[in-house]
Structure formats: structure tokens, C-alpha cells
Amino acid sequence: MSLKASTGAPFARILSVGSATPSRVIDNDYLCQFIDSSDEWITQRTGIKERRWVGEGENIETLSVAAATSAIERSGVPLDQIDAVIVATISHYEQTPALAPKLAHQLGLGDAAAYDISAACAGFSYGLAQGEAMIRGGQATYVLLVAGETISDITDPTDRSTAFLFGDGAGAVVLGPSETNGIGPVVWGSDGGQYDAIRMNHTIGSGVKAGVFPTIQMDGQAVFKWATGYIAKAARRCLDEAGISPEELDVFIPHQANNRITDTLLRYLKLPEKVVVARTITHLGNNSAATIPMAMDALLTSGEAKSGQTALIIGFGAGLVYAGQVITLP
Ligand SMILES: CC(C)(COP(=O)(O)OP(=O)(O)OC[C@H]1O[C@@H](n2cnc3c(N)ncnc32)[C@H](O)[C@@H]1OP(=O)(O)O)[C@@H](O)C(=O)NCCC(=O)NCCS
């Protein structure tokens, strides 16, 4: 007896992207009511001028459904052909069940396989690697990848080292089979030795803080050092693994953690001037897993980037974990 094996498409690509931003605009002056800081300091140290937080009637589900609906409509893929839903998030409150099955149901995707992944700000690229492998391995023909975050829910507005960094939002892509390759090899990894560099201050219901919702804590300098050293090298490896030279690149979409990190990555990679660089951090802040697809959608919508161009994406964050790929823009 021999078992049948699933066989998939020769290649996969991103067919479409969509995103959703919440309505509340939070500028630096607003946050400076709660922390000893200034618009000038936050702008100089991070590049952030404002971020969006969820308001009345908005939450991780509404944002994720809106981003996914936009991506599905733009893809033209019928709902019943989407076989799998992956949600990348660190801000869905419930340990179980996952957000993905609920979204699949709300979107009318039938009995699509659905699960969440927790890879923080690298979550989109982790999910992309999984979706691409599913399509090439024959586990799915079309995959919906959603990155949804409401980091404001787990941010302490009085914490001077994190309060100004994060924003809420969602981005989504539909992945499908392709005759030519649209998703380069993933370069990914982790450094659990720095597990505490970005962490929660406690778990729900634990010890003296029982009943107090946990919030993000961060050793900003350790993350900065890792991102400008190790991640710069990983970004170079993404290009090498995909067989792309810096001159052949059109667009660079690094995780939007800090404009100074982006500047350091640019210097290390020696990207030519013509490369369009995502800077959505200025008005969206750091949206964790959602950052890269939100920036991708923003660049395509504004016309700064074009469908079919070659882009380098790389995400990095709590874990510490990272992942990046060279992709063809949808
Ligand atoms: C958070 C971050 C902006 C802080 O910047 P930094 O330059 O490392 O700041 P430091 O902690 O070294 O503090 C430098 C000075 O600014 C002051 N400072 C710290 N936070 C401040 C704030 N919110 N407002 C004003 N001043 C502040 C410090 O007191 C210190 O003052 P001193 O020089 O008089 O002692 C920076 O470390 C960073 O962006 N790290 C990466 C974080 C990140 O990307 N995380 C997410 C990854 S997914």
C-alpha cells in the first residue's frame, strides 16, 4: 500500500492586499499628558508623529474583517475557493479559541482551515512563509493571511518607554498559485536568549496583579541593537537567497519599528536611491504584525509603488523573532 501525497502549484504569489486603520488619531501631544516626554523627542527618536487607536465600535475583529474583505474583493477569488485562513496577531485577548475561525465564519469562507500564529512583528512574514508552502505543497489553493492588531489594548499609556510606539490596524493578503515565483525563500529565525527584551509584565490572573490586564514592557536599547545588527544581516540574506541584487530591488518595506532602524538598514544594504522605502511609521506608528501589509497597501494605493515590482519585506520583534522575503507586489 502506498499513501497518496498532496501536490501543489509550482509557485505562489500575493494576489492582492487590503488594510484597515481605526478612526482615532492619537498625536504625540495627546500622549505627553501621561508621560514626561515631548513631540520633539518622540519625533526625533522614532519618526512617529501620530498613530491610530481603535475608537467606539472598533476592535481587532472589525479591523481584520475590513482588511480581509478588501483583499478578497481585490483578488477576485470566490469565497468558497479560499481553503485556509492564517491570522498573525499578539493582541487577540483569548488564548483559545483562535481569531481565525471566527473571521472565516464572519467572511463566509465555509469550512476553511483556520488558525492563529504568534510571531509578533514578524507575524506577517511567518504567515507568508506558511501560506506559500501550503500552496506549493498542495494543502491549499488559495490562502487568506490576515495580520490584525490592537496594541493600544496592551499598551500602558503611562509607560515612558513604550506608550508612544504602537498603533492599531490590520492588513490582509490573498495568496494563490502561480506559474512564476512571487514569494522568495523565507529567511527566518529566533533568539530566545532575548526572550525578555519585549515582554508582558504579567499574565492574566497571576499573583498580585490578578484582574489587571497585562501590558507590553520593553528594553528599547537591546531591541534597537539587535535590529540594527543582526536584522540588517538577515535582510541582506533575503536578497541573496532570492538571487536579487540591491540594484534590482524597487521597494523596501521593513517593519516600522523606528525610522532610525530603517535608516541603519538602508545604509547597511546600500540600496540605490531609486528604491521606494516605506515610512508609514510617521502617521501609523508600529502596528506589530499588521505593519508590513498596511505599508504595502499604502504604497500601492498612493502610487509610490506599483503592481509587479520587486520588494524586500522583513519583520522583527518579540521573541525575539524575525522573518523576511523578497516578493512581487500584487
Ligand atoms: C524606545 C526608543 C525610542 C528609546 O530611545 P533611546 O534612544 O534608546 O532612549 P534611551 O532609553 O537610551 O534614553 C535616552 C534619553 O532619553 C530619555 N527618554 C527615554 N524615554 C523618553 C521619552 N519617552 N521621552 C523623553 N525622553 C525619554 C532617557 O531618560 C534618556 O535621558 P538621559 O540621556 O538624560 O539619561 C529606542 O530604544 C527604540 O526605538 N528601540 C527599539 C524599540 C522597538 O523598535 N521596539 C519594537 C520592536 S518590534
Coordinates of C-alpha atoms and ligand atoms in Angstrom, one line a residue:
M1 CA 0.0 0.0 0.0
S2 CA 1.3 3.5 -0.8
L3 CA -0.3 6.6 0.6
K4 CA -1.1 9.4 -1.8
A5 CA 0.7 12.7 -1.2
S6 CA -0.7 16.1 -1.9
T7 CA 0.9 18.0 -4.7
G8 CA 0.6 21.7 -5.3
A9 CA 1.3 24.5 -7.7
P10 CA 4.8 25.2 -9.0
F11 CA 4.9 28.6 -7.3
A12 CA 2.8 31.0 -5.2
R13 CA 2.3 34.8 -5.2
I14 CA 0.4 37.5 -3.4
L15 CA -2.7 38.2 -5.5
S16 CA -4.0 41.2 -3.5
V17 CA -3.6 43.3 -0.4
G18 CA -6.1 45.2 1.8
S19 CA -5.8 47.2 5.0
A20 CA -7.9 48.9 7.6
T21 CA -7.0 51.8 10.0
P22 CA -9.1 52.7 13.0
S23 CA -10.6 56.2 13.4
R24 CA -9.0 57.7 16.5
V25 CA -5.9 59.8 15.6
I26 CA -3.5 59.9 18.6
D27 CA -0.8 62.6 18.2
N28 CA 2.3 62.9 20.4
D29 CA 0.9 65.8 22.4
Y30 CA -2.0 63.7 23.5
L31 CA 0.3 61.0 24.9
C32 CA 2.5 63.6 26.6
Q33 CA -0.3 64.2 29.0
F34 CA 0.5 60.8 30.5
I35 CA 4.3 60.6 30.1
D36 CA 7.2 63.0 30.7
S37 CA 8.1 63.5 27.0
S38 CA 7.6 65.8 24.1
D39 CA 6.5 65.8 20.4
E40 CA 10.1 66.8 19.6
W41 CA 11.7 63.9 21.5
I42 CA 9.3 61.2 20.1
T43 CA 9.7 62.6 16.5
Q44 CA 13.5 62.7 16.6
R45 CA 14.0 59.3 18.3
T46 CA 11.4 57.4 16.3
G47 CA 10.0 59.3 13.4
I48 CA 6.4 58.9 14.8
K49 CA 4.1 62.0 14.7
E50 CA 0.8 60.2 15.2
R51 CA -0.7 56.7 15.4
R52 CA -4.3 55.4 15.2
W53 CA -6.1 53.7 18.1
V54 CA -9.5 51.9 18.0
G55 CA -12.5 54.0 18.9
E56 CA -16.2 53.4 19.5
G57 CA -17.3 50.2 17.8
E58 CA -13.9 49.3 16.5
N59 CA -11.8 46.3 17.7
I60 CA -9.5 43.6 16.3
E61 CA -12.3 41.8 14.6
T62 CA -13.8 44.8 12.8
L63 CA -10.4 45.9 11.6
S64 CA -9.4 42.3 10.5
V65 CA -12.7 41.8 8.7
A66 CA -12.4 45.1 6.9
A67 CA -8.8 44.4 5.7
A68 CA -9.7 40.8 4.7
T69 CA -12.8 41.9 2.8
S70 CA -10.8 44.5 0.8
A71 CA -8.1 41.9 0.0
I72 CA -10.6 39.3 -1.1
E73 CA -12.6 41.7 -3.3
R74 CA -9.4 42.9 -5.0
S75 CA -8.2 39.3 -5.6
G76 CA -11.4 38.3 -7.4
V77 CA -11.1 34.8 -5.7
P78 CA -14.6 33.3 -4.9
L79 CA -15.1 32.9 -1.2
D80 CA -15.6 29.2 -1.4
Q81 CA -12.1 28.7 -3.0
I82 CA -10.2 30.1 0.0
D83 CA -9.0 26.9 1.8
A84 CA -7.1 28.3 4.7
V85 CA -7.0 31.4 6.9
I86 CA -4.0 32.3 8.9
V87 CA -4.2 35.2 11.4
A88 CA -1.0 36.7 12.7
T89 CA -1.6 38.6 16.0
I90 CA -0.4 39.2 19.5
S91 CA -3.3 41.2 20.7
H92 CA -6.3 38.9 20.4
Y93 CA -7.4 38.6 24.0
E94 CA -8.4 35.0 24.1
Q95 CA -5.9 32.2 24.5
T96 CA -8.4 30.0 22.8
P97 CA -10.3 29.8 20.5
A98 CA -8.2 31.4 17.8
L99 CA -9.4 34.5 16.0
A100 CA -9.0 32.9 12.5
P101 CA -12.1 30.5 12.6
K102 CA -14.3 33.4 13.8
L103 CA -13.1 35.6 10.9
A104 CA -13.5 32.7 8.4
H105 CA -17.1 32.4 9.6
Q106 CA -17.8 36.2 9.5
L107 CA -16.3 36.4 6.0
G108 CA -18.4 33.4 4.8
L109 CA -15.5 31.2 4.0
G110 CA -17.2 27.9 4.7
D111 CA -15.0 25.3 6.4
A112 CA -11.6 26.8 5.6
A113 CA -8.8 25.6 7.8
A114 CA -8.2 28.5 10.3
Y115 CA -5.6 29.2 12.9
D116 CA -3.6 32.0 14.6
I117 CA 0.1 32.4 14.8
S118 CA 2.0 34.4 17.4
A119 CA 5.2 35.8 15.9
A120 CA 4.8 39.4 17.0
C121 CA 6.1 41.9 14.5
A122 CA 7.5 39.1 12.3
G123 CA 4.0 37.5 12.1
F124 CA 3.2 38.6 8.6
S125 CA 6.3 37.1 7.1
Y126 CA 5.9 34.0 9.2
G127 CA 2.4 33.6 7.8
L128 CA 3.5 34.3 4.3
A129 CA 6.1 31.5 4.5
Q130 CA 3.4 29.1 5.7
G131 CA 0.9 30.1 3.1
E132 CA 3.4 29.9 0.3
A133 CA 4.4 26.4 1.5
M134 CA 0.8 25.3 1.7
I135 CA 0.1 26.3 -1.9
R136 CA 3.2 24.7 -3.2
G137 CA 2.7 21.6 -1.0
G138 CA -0.9 21.2 -2.1
Q139 CA -2.5 21.8 1.3
A140 CA -4.4 24.8 -0.1
T141 CA -5.0 26.5 -3.4
Y142 CA -5.9 30.0 -2.0
V143 CA -4.9 31.3 1.4
L144 CA -6.1 34.3 3.3
L145 CA -3.4 35.8 5.5
V146 CA -4.6 38.5 8.0
A147 CA -2.4 40.4 10.4
G148 CA -4.6 42.3 12.9
E149 CA -3.5 44.2 16.0
T150 CA -5.0 46.4 18.7
I151 CA -1.7 47.0 20.5
S152 CA -3.3 50.0 22.3
D153 CA -5.2 47.5 24.4
I154 CA -2.0 46.1 25.8
T155 CA -0.1 49.4 26.0
D156 CA 0.3 51.2 29.3
P157 CA -0.2 54.9 28.4
T158 CA 1.9 55.9 31.5
D159 CA 4.9 53.8 30.5
R160 CA 7.5 56.2 29.2
S161 CA 9.5 53.5 27.3
T162 CA 6.6 52.1 25.2
A163 CA 3.5 54.4 25.3
F164 CA 4.4 56.4 22.1
L165 CA 5.4 53.5 19.9
F166 CA 2.4 51.4 19.0
G167 CA -0.7 51.8 16.9
D168 CA -3.7 49.7 15.9
G169 CA -4.6 48.4 12.4
A170 CA -5.0 45.4 10.1
G171 CA -3.6 44.2 6.8
A172 CA -4.5 41.2 4.7
V173 CA -3.3 39.4 1.6
V174 CA -4.8 36.7 -0.6
L175 CA -2.2 34.2 -1.8
G176 CA -2.7 31.9 -4.7
P177 CA -1.0 29.6 -7.2
S178 CA 1.3 31.0 -9.9
E179 CA 3.3 29.9 -13.0
T180 CA 6.1 32.3 -12.0
N181 CA 7.5 32.8 -8.5
G182 CA 6.2 35.7 -6.5
I183 CA 7.5 34.8 -3.0
G184 CA 11.2 34.3 -2.5
P185 CA 12.7 31.9 0.1
V186 CA 12.0 32.9 3.7
V187 CA 14.9 33.9 5.9
W188 CA 13.7 33.5 9.5
G189 CA 14.9 32.6 13.0
S190 CA 14.7 33.4 16.7
D191 CA 16.8 34.5 19.6
G192 CA 15.1 33.2 22.7
G193 CA 18.1 34.3 24.8
Q194 CA 16.5 37.8 24.5
Y195 CA 13.0 36.5 25.4
D196 CA 12.7 39.3 28.0
A197 CA 13.6 42.2 25.6
I198 CA 9.9 42.7 24.7
R199 CA 7.6 41.0 27.2
M200 CA 4.3 41.2 29.0
N201 CA 4.5 42.5 32.6
H202 CA 2.4 39.6 33.9
T203 CA -0.1 37.1 32.7
I204 CA -3.9 37.4 33.3
G205 CA -4.9 36.3 36.7
S206 CA -1.4 35.8 38.1
G207 CA -0.3 36.8 41.5
V208 CA -0.8 40.2 43.0
K209 CA -1.8 41.7 39.6
A210 CA -4.8 39.4 39.3
G211 CA -7.5 41.2 37.4
V212 CA -5.2 43.8 36.0
F213 CA -4.8 43.5 32.2
P214 CA -1.1 42.8 31.2
T215 CA 0.8 45.3 29.1
I216 CA 3.9 45.4 27.0
Q217 CA 7.3 46.1 28.5
M218 CA 10.4 46.6 26.5
D219 CA 14.2 47.1 26.7
G220 CA 14.3 49.5 23.8
Q221 CA 18.1 49.7 23.6
A222 CA 18.5 45.9 23.4
V223 CA 15.9 45.7 20.6
F224 CA 17.5 48.6 18.8
K225 CA 20.9 47.0 18.9
W226 CA 19.6 43.6 17.6
A227 CA 17.5 45.2 14.8
T228 CA 20.4 47.3 13.5
G229 CA 22.9 44.5 13.7
Y230 CA 21.5 41.0 13.3
I231 CA 18.4 42.0 11.3
A232 CA 20.5 44.1 8.9
K233 CA 22.4 40.9 8.0
A234 CA 19.2 38.9 7.7
A235 CA 17.8 41.5 5.3
R236 CA 20.9 41.0 3.1
R237 CA 20.4 37.2 3.2
C238 CA 16.8 37.7 2.0
L239 CA 18.2 39.3 -1.2
D240 CA 20.9 36.7 -1.6
E241 CA 18.5 33.8 -1.1
A242 CA 16.2 35.2 -3.7
G243 CA 19.0 35.9 -6.2
I244 CA 18.3 39.6 -6.2
S245 CA 20.9 42.4 -6.2
P246 CA 20.2 45.7 -4.4
E247 CA 20.0 47.4 -7.9
E248 CA 17.2 45.0 -8.9
L249 CA 15.0 46.0 -5.9
D250 CA 12.2 48.5 -6.4
V251 CA 10.7 48.7 -2.9
F252 CA 11.8 48.2 0.7
I253 CA 9.2 47.6 3.4
P254 CA 10.9 46.9 6.7
H255 CA 8.9 46.5 9.8
Q256 CA 8.0 50.0 11.0
A257 CA 9.6 50.0 14.5
N258 CA 11.7 53.2 14.3
N259 CA 12.8 55.4 11.4
R260 CA 16.3 55.3 12.8
I261 CA 16.3 51.5 12.5
T262 CA 15.1 51.8 8.9
D263 CA 17.9 54.3 8.1
T264 CA 20.5 51.9 9.5
L265 CA 19.2 49.0 7.5
L266 CA 19.3 51.2 4.4
R267 CA 22.9 52.2 5.0
Y268 CA 23.9 48.5 5.6
L269 CA 22.1 47.2 2.5
K270 CA 23.4 50.1 0.3
L271 CA 20.1 50.2 -1.6
P272 CA 20.1 52.6 -4.6
E273 CA 18.3 56.0 -4.3
K274 CA 15.5 54.8 -6.6
V275 CA 14.3 52.2 -4.1
V276 CA 11.0 53.3 -2.6
V277 CA 11.1 53.0 1.2
A278 CA 8.1 52.5 3.5
R279 CA 7.8 55.2 6.2
T280 CA 4.2 54.7 7.4
I281 CA 5.5 54.8 11.0
T282 CA 5.2 58.6 10.8
H283 CA 1.4 58.5 10.9
L284 CA 0.6 54.9 11.9
G285 CA 3.3 54.1 14.5
N286 CA 4.3 50.4 15.0
N287 CA 1.4 48.1 14.2
S288 CA 3.3 44.9 15.1
A289 CA 2.3 42.1 12.6
A290 CA 0.0 44.4 10.6
T291 CA 2.7 46.9 9.8
I292 CA 4.1 45.3 6.6
P293 CA 0.8 44.7 4.8
M294 CA -0.6 48.1 5.9
A295 CA 2.5 49.8 4.5
M296 CA 2.3 47.7 1.3
D297 CA -1.3 48.7 0.7
A298 CA -0.5 52.4 1.5
L299 CA 2.4 52.4 -1.0
L300 CA 0.3 50.8 -3.8
T301 CA -2.7 53.0 -3.1
S302 CA -0.6 56.2 -3.2
G303 CA 1.1 55.1 -6.5
E304 CA 4.6 55.3 -4.9
A305 CA 4.9 51.5 -5.6
K306 CA 3.4 49.6 -8.5
S307 CA 2.0 46.1 -9.0
G308 CA 4.6 43.7 -10.3
Q309 CA 7.6 45.5 -8.6
T310 CA 10.1 43.6 -6.5
A311 CA 10.0 44.4 -2.8
L312 CA 12.0 43.3 0.2
I313 CA 10.0 42.8 3.4
I314 CA 11.4 42.0 6.8
G315 CA 9.7 41.8 10.2
F316 CA 11.3 41.5 13.7
G317 CA 10.1 41.7 17.2
A318 CA 9.1 40.0 20.5
G319 CA 10.6 36.5 21.0
L320 CA 12.9 37.7 19.7
V321 CA 11.9 36.5 16.2
Y322 CA 12.4 37.7 12.7
A323 CA 11.4 36.7 9.1
G324 CA 11.8 38.3 5.7
Q325 CA 11.3 37.6 2.0
V326 CA 11.7 39.2 -1.4
I327 CA 8.2 39.4 -3.0
T328 CA 6.5 40.5 -6.2
L329 CA 4.0 43.2 -5.3
P330 CA 0.3 42.4 -6.1
Ligands
LIG1 C1 12.4 53.2 22.6 C2 13.5 54.0 22.0 C3 12.9 55.1 21.0 C4 14.2 54.8 23.1 O1 15.2 55.6 22.5 P1 16.7 55.5 23.2 O2 17.5 56.4 22.4 O3 17.1 54.1 23.2 O4 16.4 56.1 24.6 P2 17.2 55.7 26.0 O5 16.4 54.8 26.7 O6 18.6 55.4 25.6 O7 17.1 57.1 26.7 C5 17.8 58.3 26.2 C6 17.4 59.5 26.9 O8 16.0 59.8 26.6 C7 15.2 59.8 27.8 N1 13.9 59.2 27.5 C8 13.6 57.9 27.5 N2 12.3 57.8 27.1 C9 11.8 59.1 26.9 C10 10.6 59.6 26.5 N3 9.5 58.8 26.2 N4 10.5 60.9 26.3 C11 11.5 61.7 26.6 N5 12.8 61.3 27.0 C12 12.9 60.0 27.1 C13 16.0 59.0 28.8 O9 15.7 59.4 30.1 C14 17.4 59.3 28.5 O10 17.7 60.6 29.0 P3 19.3 60.9 29.5 O11 20.1 60.9 28.3 O12 19.1 62.3 30.1 O13 19.6 59.9 30.5 C15 14.5 53.2 21.2 O14 15.3 52.4 22.1 C16 13.9 52.3 20.2 O15 13.2 52.6 19.3 N6 14.2 50.9 20.4 C17 13.6 49.9 19.5 C18 12.2 49.6 20.0 C19 11.4 48.9 19.1 O16 11.5 49.1 17.9 N7 10.6 48.1 19.6 C20 9.6 47.4 18.9 C21 10.3 46.3 18.1 S1 9.1 45.4 17.3

